[in-house]
Coordinates of C-alpha atoms (C1' of nucleotides) in Angstrom, one line a residue:
Chain A
M1 CA 69.8 -1.8 -124.9
T2 CA 67.1 0.7 -124.7
S3 CA 68.9 3.9 -124.6
R4 CA 72.4 5.3 -124.3
Q5 CA 73.1 8.7 -122.8
R6 CA 76.2 11.2 -123.0
L7 CA 79.2 10.8 -120.9
Q8 CA 81.2 13.7 -119.9
Q9 CA 84.6 13.4 -121.5
A10 CA 86.3 13.8 -118.0
D11 CA 84.4 10.8 -116.6
V12 CA 85.4 8.6 -119.4
G13 CA 89.1 8.4 -118.3
R14 CA 88.3 8.1 -114.6
L15 CA 85.7 5.1 -115.5
R16 CA 88.4 3.4 -117.7
D17 CA 91.0 3.8 -115.0
F18 CA 88.6 2.2 -112.6
G19 CA 87.9 -0.7 -114.9
V20 CA 91.7 -1.5 -115.3
R21 CA 92.1 -1.5 -111.4
A22 CA 89.0 -3.8 -111.1
L23 CA 90.3 -6.2 -113.8
S24 CA 93.9 -6.4 -112.3
H25 CA 92.3 -6.7 -108.8
G26 CA 95.7 -6.4 -106.9
H27 CA 97.5 -8.3 -109.2
A28 CA 100.3 -6.2 -111.1
L29 CA 99.9 -5.6 -114.6
S30 CA 102.6 -4.4 -117.1
E31 CA 102.1 -0.9 -118.5
E32 CA 101.4 -2.6 -122.0
E33 CA 98.7 -4.8 -120.3
Q34 CA 97.0 -1.9 -118.9
Q35 CA 97.0 -0.1 -122.1
Q36 CA 95.5 -3.1 -123.9
L37 CA 92.8 -3.0 -121.2
R38 CA 92.2 0.5 -121.6
V39 CA 91.6 0.1 -125.2
A40 CA 89.2 -2.9 -124.9
L41 CA 87.4 -0.6 -122.2
S42 CA 86.4 1.9 -125.2
D43 CA 82.6 1.5 -125.8
L44 CA 81.2 3.0 -122.4
Q45 CA 77.4 3.1 -122.4
T46 CA 75.3 4.9 -120.2
Q47 CA 71.6 3.4 -119.5
P48 CA 69.1 4.8 -117.3
A49 CA 67.6 3.4 -114.1
G50 CA 65.2 0.8 -114.7
S51 CA 66.5 -0.5 -117.9
E52 CA 67.1 -4.3 -118.4
L53 CA 70.8 -5.2 -119.0
F54 CA 69.9 -8.8 -119.2
T55 CA 67.0 -10.9 -119.5
E56 CA 66.1 -14.2 -118.0
G57 CA 66.7 -17.1 -120.4
E58 CA 68.8 -14.8 -122.6
R59 CA 72.1 -16.6 -123.7
L60 CA 74.9 -15.4 -121.8
N61 CA 77.4 -14.5 -124.6
R62 CA 77.5 -10.8 -124.1
P63 CA 79.9 -10.2 -121.1
C64 CA 79.8 -6.7 -119.4
L65 CA 81.8 -4.9 -116.8
L66 CA 79.7 -2.4 -114.8
L67 CA 81.7 0.8 -114.0
E68 CA 79.2 2.9 -112.4
G69 CA 76.1 2.6 -110.5
W70 CA 74.1 -0.3 -109.0
A71 CA 72.5 -3.3 -110.8
A72 CA 70.6 -6.5 -109.4
R73 CA 70.3 -9.8 -110.7
Q74 CA 66.6 -10.8 -110.0
R75 CA 63.6 -13.0 -110.8
V76 CA 59.9 -12.1 -110.9
L77 CA 57.3 -14.7 -110.1
S78 CA 54.3 -15.1 -112.4
D79 CA 52.1 -13.2 -109.7
G80 CA 54.6 -10.3 -109.4
R81 CA 56.6 -11.2 -106.5
R82 CA 60.0 -10.1 -107.0
Q83 CA 63.3 -11.6 -105.4
I84 CA 66.7 -10.0 -105.9
F85 CA 69.2 -12.9 -106.0
S86 CA 72.3 -10.4 -105.6
F87 CA 73.5 -6.8 -106.3
V88 CA 76.1 -6.0 -109.1
L89 CA 78.3 -3.2 -108.2
P90 CA 81.0 -1.2 -109.9
G91 CA 83.9 -3.4 -110.9
D92 CA 81.7 -6.7 -111.1
G93 CA 81.0 -8.3 -114.5
F94 CA 77.9 -10.0 -115.8
G95 CA 76.4 -11.5 -119.0
F96 CA 78.7 -14.5 -119.2
S97 CA 79.1 -17.9 -117.7
G98 CA 82.1 -19.9 -119.1
R99 CA 79.3 -22.2 -120.9
P100 CA 78.9 -21.7 -124.6
A101 CA 75.0 -22.4 -124.3
G102 CA 74.6 -20.8 -120.8
M103 CA 71.6 -19.1 -120.0
S104 CA 70.9 -16.3 -117.6
P105 CA 68.8 -17.7 -114.3
G106 CA 67.3 -14.2 -114.1
N107 CA 67.2 -10.6 -115.3
V108 CA 69.7 -8.1 -114.7
V109 CA 68.3 -4.7 -114.0
A110 CA 69.9 -1.3 -113.5
L111 CA 68.7 0.2 -110.1
T112 CA 70.4 3.5 -111.0
A113 CA 71.8 5.1 -114.0
V114 CA 74.6 2.7 -114.9
T115 CA 77.7 3.1 -117.0
V116 CA 78.8 -0.3 -118.6
V117 CA 81.2 -1.5 -121.1
P118 CA 80.9 -4.6 -123.2
L119 CA 83.7 -6.8 -123.0
P120 CA 84.1 -10.0 -124.4
L121 CA 87.6 -10.2 -122.7
L122 CA 85.6 -11.3 -119.6
E123 CA 84.7 -14.7 -121.1
E124 CA 87.8 -15.2 -123.2
A125 CA 90.3 -14.6 -120.0
L126 CA 88.7 -17.7 -118.5
Y127 CA 90.6 -20.1 -120.6
R128 CA 94.0 -18.3 -120.4
D129 CA 96.8 -19.6 -118.6
A130 CA 96.5 -20.1 -114.8
A131 CA 98.9 -17.7 -114.1
D132 CA 97.3 -14.8 -116.1
P133 CA 96.2 -11.8 -113.8
I134 CA 93.2 -10.9 -115.7
R135 CA 92.1 -14.5 -115.7
Q136 CA 92.5 -14.9 -112.1
S137 CA 90.5 -11.5 -111.8
V138 CA 87.6 -12.9 -113.6
W139 CA 87.5 -16.3 -111.9
E140 CA 87.6 -14.5 -108.4
M141 CA 84.5 -12.6 -109.8
L142 CA 82.8 -15.8 -110.3
A143 CA 83.8 -17.3 -107.0
L144 CA 82.5 -14.1 -105.4
R145 CA 79.3 -14.3 -107.1
E146 CA 78.7 -17.9 -106.0
S147 CA 79.9 -16.9 -102.4
L148 CA 77.5 -13.8 -102.6
L149 CA 74.7 -15.9 -103.6
A150 CA 75.5 -18.4 -100.7
N151 CA 75.4 -15.4 -98.0
Q152 CA 72.1 -14.8 -99.5
V153 CA 70.8 -18.1 -99.0
M154 CA 72.1 -18.0 -95.4
R155 CA 70.3 -14.9 -94.7
L156 CA 66.9 -15.7 -96.3
G157 CA 66.9 -19.1 -94.8
R158 CA 68.0 -18.9 -91.4
Q159 CA 68.3 -15.2 -90.2
S160 CA 65.6 -12.8 -88.7
A161 CA 64.6 -9.6 -90.6
Y162 CA 67.0 -7.7 -88.2
E163 CA 70.0 -10.2 -88.8
R164 CA 69.4 -10.0 -92.4
L165 CA 69.5 -6.5 -92.7
V166 CA 72.4 -6.0 -90.8
H167 CA 74.1 -8.9 -92.9
L168 CA 73.5 -7.2 -96.0
L169 CA 74.6 -4.0 -94.9
L170 CA 77.9 -5.5 -93.9
E171 CA 78.1 -7.1 -97.4
F172 CA 77.6 -3.7 -99.2
H173 CA 80.1 -2.0 -96.7
E174 CA 82.5 -4.6 -97.4
R175 CA 82.2 -4.8 -101.3
L176 CA 82.0 -1.0 -101.9
A177 CA 85.0 -0.3 -99.6
A178 CA 87.0 -2.7 -102.1
V179 CA 86.2 -0.5 -104.7
G180 CA 86.9 2.7 -102.9
L181 CA 83.3 3.9 -102.5
V182 CA 83.1 4.0 -98.9
Q183 CA 84.0 7.5 -97.5
D184 CA 84.5 8.3 -94.0
G185 CA 82.8 5.0 -93.0
S186 CA 79.6 6.1 -95.0
F187 CA 78.3 4.9 -98.3
E188 CA 75.6 5.2 -100.7
M189 CA 72.5 2.8 -101.1
P190 CA 71.0 4.8 -104.1
F191 CA 67.6 3.0 -104.1
T192 CA 64.2 2.7 -102.3
Q193 CA 63.5 0.5 -99.4
E194 CA 61.2 -1.4 -101.7
V195 CA 64.3 -2.7 -103.7
L196 CA 66.1 -3.5 -100.2
S197 CA 63.0 -5.6 -99.3
D198 CA 63.0 -7.6 -102.5
A199 CA 66.5 -8.5 -101.8
L200 CA 65.8 -9.3 -98.0
G201 CA 62.5 -11.3 -98.8
L202 CA 60.6 -8.8 -96.7
S203 CA 57.8 -6.4 -97.0
T204 CA 58.6 -2.8 -97.3
V205 CA 56.7 -2.0 -94.1
H206 CA 59.0 -4.4 -92.2
T207 CA 62.0 -3.3 -93.8
N208 CA 61.2 0.1 -92.7
R209 CA 60.7 -0.8 -89.3
T210 CA 63.8 -2.7 -88.9
L211 CA 65.9 0.2 -90.3
Q212 CA 64.2 2.4 -87.7
Q213 CA 64.9 0.1 -84.9
L214 CA 68.8 0.2 -86.2
R215 CA 68.7 3.7 -86.1
R216 CA 67.1 3.8 -82.7
E217 CA 70.0 1.6 -81.3
H218 CA 72.5 3.8 -82.9
L219 CA 73.9 1.0 -84.9
I220 CA 73.6 3.1 -88.2
E221 CA 72.8 6.7 -89.4
T222 CA 71.2 7.5 -92.7
H223 CA 71.2 10.7 -94.5
G224 CA 69.1 10.5 -97.7
T225 CA 70.5 7.6 -99.3
A226 CA 73.9 7.5 -97.7
V227 CA 74.4 4.9 -94.8
R228 CA 76.9 4.8 -92.1
L229 CA 77.5 1.8 -90.0
L230 CA 78.4 2.8 -86.3
D231 CA 80.0 -0.3 -84.7
L232 CA 81.3 -2.8 -87.4
K233 CA 82.2 -5.2 -84.7
L234 CA 79.1 -5.3 -83.1
L235 CA 77.1 -5.4 -86.3
A236 CA 79.2 -8.4 -87.4
E237 CA 78.6 -10.1 -84.2
I238 CA 74.9 -9.4 -84.5
A239 CA 74.6 -11.0 -88.0
D240 CA 77.4 -13.6 -87.7
Y241 CA 79.1 -12.0 -90.6
R242 CA 82.0 -13.7 -92.3
R243 CA 84.2 -11.9 -94.8
A244 CA 83.5 -13.1 -98.4
P245 CA 86.5 -15.4 -99.5
G246 CA 87.9 -13.4 -102.3
L247 CA 87.6 -9.9 -101.0
Chain B
M1 CA 88.4 -38.3 -95.3
T2 CA 87.3 -39.9 -92.1
S3 CA 86.6 -43.5 -93.1
R4 CA 86.2 -45.8 -96.2
Q5 CA 84.2 -48.8 -96.8
R6 CA 84.2 -51.7 -99.0
L7 CA 82.5 -51.7 -102.2
Q8 CA 81.1 -54.8 -103.9
Q9 CA 83.3 -55.4 -106.7
A10 CA 80.1 -55.7 -109.2
D11 CA 79.1 -52.1 -107.9
V12 CA 82.4 -50.5 -109.0
G13 CA 81.7 -51.5 -112.8
R14 CA 78.3 -50.0 -112.4
L15 CA 79.2 -46.8 -110.6
R16 CA 82.3 -46.3 -113.2
D17 CA 79.9 -46.5 -115.9
F18 CA 77.5 -44.1 -114.2
G19 CA 80.2 -41.6 -114.0
V20 CA 81.3 -41.8 -117.6
R21 CA 77.7 -41.2 -118.5
A22 CA 77.4 -38.2 -116.0
L23 CA 80.7 -36.7 -117.4
S24 CA 79.5 -37.0 -121.0
H25 CA 76.3 -35.5 -120.3
G26 CA 74.6 -36.6 -123.7
H27 CA 77.6 -35.6 -125.7
A28 CA 79.2 -38.6 -127.6
L29 CA 82.6 -39.8 -126.2
S30 CA 84.6 -42.1 -128.6
E31 CA 85.5 -45.5 -127.2
E32 CA 88.9 -44.3 -126.4
E33 CA 87.7 -41.5 -124.6
Q34 CA 85.3 -43.5 -122.7
Q35 CA 88.2 -46.0 -121.6
Q36 CA 90.4 -42.9 -120.4
L37 CA 87.7 -41.8 -118.1
R38 CA 86.9 -45.2 -116.7
V39 CA 90.7 -45.2 -115.6
A40 CA 90.1 -41.7 -114.2
L41 CA 87.4 -43.2 -112.0
S42 CA 89.5 -45.7 -110.4
D43 CA 89.9 -44.6 -106.9
L44 CA 86.2 -45.1 -105.5
Q45 CA 85.8 -44.4 -101.9
T46 CA 82.9 -44.8 -99.7
Q47 CA 82.0 -42.6 -96.9
P48 CA 79.4 -43.0 -94.0
A49 CA 76.6 -40.8 -93.6
G50 CA 77.3 -37.5 -91.6
S51 CA 80.9 -37.4 -92.7
E52 CA 82.2 -34.0 -93.8
L53 CA 83.7 -34.2 -97.4
F54 CA 84.5 -30.4 -97.5
T55 CA 85.2 -28.1 -94.8
E56 CA 84.1 -24.4 -95.0
G57 CA 87.1 -22.4 -95.9
E58 CA 89.0 -25.2 -97.3
R59 CA 90.9 -24.7 -100.4
L60 CA 88.8 -26.0 -103.3
N61 CA 91.6 -27.9 -105.1
R62 CA 90.3 -31.5 -104.8
P63 CA 87.7 -32.1 -107.1
C64 CA 85.4 -35.0 -106.8
L65 CA 82.6 -36.5 -108.4
L66 CA 79.6 -38.0 -106.6
L67 CA 78.5 -41.3 -107.6
E68 CA 76.1 -42.6 -105.2
G69 CA 74.2 -41.2 -102.3
W70 CA 73.2 -37.7 -101.3
A71 CA 75.3 -34.7 -100.0
A72 CA 74.5 -31.2 -98.9
R73 CA 76.4 -27.9 -99.2
Q74 CA 75.5 -25.9 -96.1
R75 CA 76.6 -23.4 -93.7
V76 CA 76.0 -23.5 -89.8
L77 CA 75.7 -20.3 -87.7
S78 CA 77.3 -20.0 -84.7
D79 CA 74.1 -20.4 -82.8
G80 CA 73.9 -23.8 -84.2
R81 CA 71.2 -22.9 -86.9
R82 CA 71.9 -24.8 -90.0
Q83 CA 71.2 -23.9 -93.6
I84 CA 71.7 -26.0 -96.5
F85 CA 72.5 -24.1 -99.7
S86 CA 72.1 -27.1 -102.0
F87 CA 71.9 -30.6 -102.5
V88 CA 74.9 -32.7 -104.3
L89 CA 73.3 -35.5 -106.3
P90 CA 74.9 -38.5 -108.1
G91 CA 76.5 -37.3 -111.1
D92 CA 77.4 -33.8 -109.4
G93 CA 81.0 -32.7 -108.9
F94 CA 82.1 -30.7 -106.0
G95 CA 85.3 -29.5 -104.4
F96 CA 86.6 -27.5 -107.2
S97 CA 86.2 -23.8 -108.4
G98 CA 88.3 -23.0 -111.1
R99 CA 90.1 -20.4 -109.2
P100 CA 93.4 -21.3 -107.9
A101 CA 92.8 -19.9 -104.2
G102 CA 89.1 -20.6 -104.2
M103 CA 87.7 -21.4 -100.8
S104 CA 84.6 -23.0 -100.0
P105 CA 81.7 -21.0 -98.7
G106 CA 80.4 -23.8 -96.9
N107 CA 80.5 -27.3 -95.8
V108 CA 79.8 -30.3 -97.9
V109 CA 78.3 -33.1 -95.8
A110 CA 77.3 -36.8 -96.7
L111 CA 73.6 -36.9 -96.0
T112 CA 73.7 -40.9 -96.8
A113 CA 76.6 -43.2 -97.2
V114 CA 78.3 -41.9 -100.5
T115 CA 80.6 -43.0 -103.0
V116 CA 82.7 -40.5 -104.7
V117 CA 85.9 -40.6 -106.7
P118 CA 88.6 -37.6 -106.5
L119 CA 88.9 -36.5 -110.1
P120 CA 91.2 -33.7 -110.8
L121 CA 90.2 -34.1 -114.3
L122 CA 87.2 -31.9 -113.2
E123 CA 89.3 -28.7 -112.8
E124 CA 91.6 -29.4 -115.6
A125 CA 88.7 -30.1 -118.2
L126 CA 87.5 -26.3 -117.5
Y127 CA 90.7 -25.0 -119.6
R128 CA 90.3 -27.4 -122.6
D129 CA 89.1 -26.5 -125.9
A130 CA 85.7 -25.0 -126.2
A131 CA 84.4 -28.2 -128.3
D132 CA 85.7 -30.7 -125.7
P133 CA 82.6 -32.8 -124.3
I134 CA 84.2 -33.1 -121.0
R135 CA 84.6 -29.5 -120.6
Q136 CA 81.2 -28.8 -121.5
S137 CA 79.8 -31.1 -119.0
V138 CA 81.9 -29.5 -116.4
W139 CA 80.7 -26.2 -117.2
E140 CA 77.0 -27.3 -117.1
M141 CA 77.7 -28.6 -113.7
L142 CA 79.0 -25.2 -112.8
A143 CA 76.1 -23.4 -114.5
L144 CA 73.6 -25.8 -113.0
R145 CA 75.1 -25.1 -109.6
E146 CA 74.5 -21.5 -109.8
S147 CA 71.2 -21.7 -111.2
L148 CA 70.1 -24.1 -108.3
L149 CA 71.3 -21.5 -105.9
A150 CA 69.0 -19.0 -107.6
N151 CA 66.2 -21.2 -107.3
Q152 CA 67.1 -21.8 -103.8
V153 CA 67.1 -17.9 -103.3
M154 CA 63.9 -17.6 -104.9
R155 CA 62.3 -20.2 -102.7
L156 CA 63.4 -18.7 -99.6
G157 CA 62.9 -15.1 -100.3
R158 CA 59.6 -15.1 -101.7
Q159 CA 57.7 -18.5 -101.5
S160 CA 55.4 -19.8 -98.8
A161 CA 56.3 -22.9 -97.0
Y162 CA 54.0 -24.8 -99.1
E163 CA 55.2 -23.4 -102.4
R164 CA 58.9 -24.0 -101.3
L165 CA 58.4 -27.5 -100.6
V166 CA 56.6 -28.2 -103.8
H167 CA 59.3 -26.4 -105.8
L168 CA 62.1 -28.1 -104.1
L169 CA 60.3 -31.5 -104.7
L170 CA 60.0 -30.7 -108.3
E171 CA 63.6 -29.8 -108.5
F172 CA 64.7 -33.2 -107.0
H173 CA 62.4 -35.1 -109.4
E174 CA 64.0 -33.2 -112.4
R175 CA 67.5 -33.6 -111.3
L176 CA 67.1 -37.4 -110.3
A177 CA 65.1 -37.9 -113.6
A178 CA 68.0 -36.6 -115.6
V179 CA 70.6 -39.4 -113.9
G180 CA 67.9 -42.2 -114.2
L181 CA 67.0 -42.1 -110.5
V182 CA 63.2 -41.8 -110.8
Q183 CA 61.4 -45.1 -111.2
D184 CA 57.6 -45.3 -111.9
G185 CA 57.4 -41.4 -111.0
S186 CA 59.0 -42.3 -107.7
F187 CA 62.1 -41.4 -106.2
E188 CA 64.0 -41.6 -102.9
M189 CA 64.8 -38.8 -100.4
P190 CA 66.8 -40.9 -97.9
F191 CA 67.0 -38.3 -95.0
T192 CA 65.0 -36.8 -92.3
Q193 CA 62.5 -34.2 -92.4
E194 CA 64.9 -32.0 -90.3
V195 CA 67.3 -32.2 -93.4
L196 CA 64.4 -30.9 -95.6
S197 CA 63.6 -28.3 -93.1
D198 CA 67.1 -26.7 -93.0
A199 CA 67.1 -26.8 -96.8
L200 CA 63.7 -25.1 -97.0
G201 CA 64.4 -22.5 -94.1
L202 CA 61.5 -24.0 -92.1
S203 CA 61.1 -25.7 -88.6
T204 CA 60.8 -29.3 -88.8
V205 CA 57.1 -29.2 -87.5
H206 CA 56.2 -26.8 -90.1
T207 CA 57.8 -29.0 -92.7
N208 CA 55.9 -31.8 -91.5
R209 CA 52.7 -30.2 -91.7
T210 CA 53.2 -29.0 -94.9
L211 CA 53.9 -32.5 -96.2
Q212 CA 50.6 -33.7 -94.6
Q213 CA 48.9 -31.1 -96.5
L214 CA 50.4 -32.2 -99.8
R215 CA 49.3 -35.9 -98.9
R216 CA 45.8 -34.8 -97.8
E217 CA 45.5 -32.8 -101.4
H218 CA 46.7 -36.1 -103.3
L219 CA 49.4 -34.0 -104.6
I220 CA 52.3 -36.4 -103.2
E221 CA 52.4 -39.8 -102.0
T222 CA 55.3 -41.2 -99.5
H223 CA 56.3 -44.6 -98.7
G224 CA 59.1 -44.6 -96.3
T225 CA 61.4 -42.3 -97.9
A226 CA 60.2 -42.8 -101.3
V227 CA 58.2 -39.9 -102.8
R228 CA 55.8 -39.9 -105.8
L229 CA 54.6 -36.5 -107.3
L230 CA 51.2 -37.2 -108.3
D231 CA 50.4 -34.2 -110.8
L232 CA 53.5 -32.7 -112.1
K233 CA 51.6 -30.0 -114.1
L234 CA 49.6 -28.8 -111.1
L235 CA 52.4 -28.9 -108.7
A236 CA 54.7 -26.9 -111.2
E237 CA 52.0 -24.4 -111.3
I238 CA 51.5 -24.0 -107.7
A239 CA 55.3 -23.3 -107.3
D240 CA 55.8 -21.4 -110.5
Y241 CA 58.5 -23.9 -111.3
R242 CA 60.8 -23.4 -114.3
R243 CA 62.9 -26.1 -115.7
A244 CA 66.4 -25.5 -114.7
P245 CA 68.5 -24.1 -117.6
G246 CA 70.9 -26.8 -118.6
L247 CA 68.8 -29.9 -117.5
Chain C
dC1 C1' 60.2 -56.4 -74.3
dG2 C1' 62.7 -52.0 -74.1
dG3 C1' 64.8 -48.0 -76.3
dG4 C1' 65.7 -44.6 -79.6
dG5 C1' 65.3 -41.7 -83.1
dG6 C1' 62.2 -39.9 -86.1
dT7 C1' 57.3 -38.4 -87.0
dT8 C1' 53.1 -36.5 -85.6
dT9 C1' 50.0 -33.7 -82.7
dG10 C1' 48.3 -29.6 -79.9
dA11 C1' 48.6 -25.1 -77.6
dC12 C1' 50.4 -21.2 -77.8
dG13 C1' 53.0 -17.0 -79.0
dA14 C1' 56.2 -14.1 -81.9
dA15 C1' 57.6 -12.6 -86.3
dC16 C1' 56.2 -10.5 -90.1
dG17 C1' 52.6 -9.5 -93.8
dT18 C1' 48.6 -6.6 -95.5
dC19 C1' 45.9 -2.7 -95.6
dA20 C1' 45.2 2.0 -95.6
dA21 C1' 45.9 6.3 -94.0
dT22 C1' 49.4 10.2 -93.4
dC23 C1' 53.5 12.3 -93.9
dG24 C1' 57.6 14.7 -96.1
dG25 C1' 60.3 16.6 -99.4
dG26 C1' 61.9 17.5 -103.9
dG27 C1' 60.4 18.6 -108.5
dT28 C1' 57.4 21.3 -111.5
dG29 C1' 54.2 24.3 -113.6
dG30 C1' 52.1 28.4 -113.3
Chain D
dC1 C1' 58.4 32.4 -105.8
dC2 C1' 54.7 29.4 -104.7
dA3 C1' 51.1 25.9 -104.6
dC4 C1' 50.7 21.4 -106.2
dC5 C1' 51.7 16.7 -106.8
dC6 C1' 53.7 12.5 -106.5
dC7 C1' 56.6 9.0 -104.8
dG8 C1' 58.6 7.1 -101.2
dA9 C1' 59.0 6.9 -96.1
dT10 C1' 56.3 6.1 -92.1
dT11 C1' 52.5 4.7 -88.6
dG12 C1' 48.7 2.1 -86.8
dA13 C1' 45.6 -1.6 -86.7
dC14 C1' 44.9 -6.2 -87.5
dG15 C1' 45.7 -10.8 -89.6
dT16 C1' 48.5 -14.9 -91.0
dT17 C1' 52.2 -17.7 -91.2
dC18 C1' 55.5 -19.8 -89.1
dG19 C1' 58.3 -21.1 -84.7
dT20 C1' 58.4 -23.2 -80.1
dC21 C1' 57.7 -26.2 -76.5
dA22 C1' 56.4 -30.3 -75.0
dA23 C1' 54.0 -34.7 -75.3
dA24 C1' 52.5 -38.7 -77.6
dC25 C1' 53.3 -41.9 -81.1
dC26 C1' 55.4 -45.1 -84.4
dC27 C1' 58.5 -48.3 -86.2
dC28 C1' 62.6 -50.7 -86.5
dC29 C1' 66.0 -53.0 -83.9
dG30 C1' 68.4 -55.0 -80.5

DNA sequence: CGGGGGTTTGACGAACGTCAATCGGGGTGG
DNA sequence: CCACCCCGATTGACGTTCGTCAAACCCCCG
């Protein structure tokens, strides 16, 4: 909660609609339910890149929905080494755990400027009736979060730098496509190679060289921070990639 | 569900009591509640080492509580490389996710002979009143599970073999102590170094050499499969170990 | 006494990290 | 508009950690 910036009025509507879609997640909502959601999504906040959205050890009782930008869950060792556990993408929730006394196992940090909205609803919905569509969406968020962590463990534990990078790129592609952020097979990865390295458990130098190899082999293309995966099938084979359950 | 073996009648009572304690987790239960739990813990099943308690992709709608023995969540790459995500210890639940259509992101495999009990209660309790002690215990299980995964990512991504091993040993020590399985500062690790390696993302040879180094430095002692940590404070410093929130 | 699985050892190679220098592009003050 | 600057990307040389292969060893058990 360090600072907040202005949002263009036109964006507010678009972001709210995006939030409504993220929370219905394929399940049909009545007009009335949608309207209630839009109201709940009122307090949009924009925070600059680098701001800490959540602190390690903080009580997880301030549920938020990320509407725009990238964030990361991470932990920093006492000697400064950083590991990113997982990325928080538009449509993802964070800052809650259905446990009253739950504590965050790491920081949540904004990698770009982000727009978030506090949403106590996320936690409340967990206890609704099993048929409630919002409840289902929130559970899917939690299940996806765990599944992504499992992927991350698999990558870090048993895959080579090359495989790891491909696997993570495929994961980005799949998650971003699910929220409409892949255009023409290309998506934005709006952060430095150091961030990528801290997610992959590699040095920046090695990450750089691995990226170059993928470019040389015409498996990916990059333009600035935009990435295009050129052969999804082959890439998936290289990384032994499996679609995340719940995506 | 490949096979079941006999349990000594005397053990049944002990294991049920253990289950009741695990599910109350410090919260006080009335006599009546305890009795209900004991009834719910009726169908004890013993399975041999190596049996698959859950299959990757299987619907997570068969909650179980592990009462005795060790199990592991793992995934195997198509070329045979195995990565263990996390260990399931006595008192831990598995096989449920709160999401109706949740699927397991990996296998659950018995590392030793195990005693488990099917317990639909685990999933049902998630939706109880926030003050319900069983509900709190189950949420703590889920939170712990995620926290352990975060630890695992940290280890694999940013720690050396030496640090990783120490960190994992400390985690075992802490978790086992919480369920009364550390005696005299010593606990059992009833599996091969290959299992340990597949958890640490190392080769068995390197795991072996790292263990030897810790023994040479008088930081640990082993007798058969029993391990004793000789200087918890120093070990915690080496591995930058932090107590898991919720333990 | 003989197997067999697990542990230990040694020799060697590959993957990845570190250090340090250079490059390149976009922003900015003059 | 241009020179400058700064951060991030890239490159090269070299060191370390860890993996691989294969053999030896150990211990428990039949």
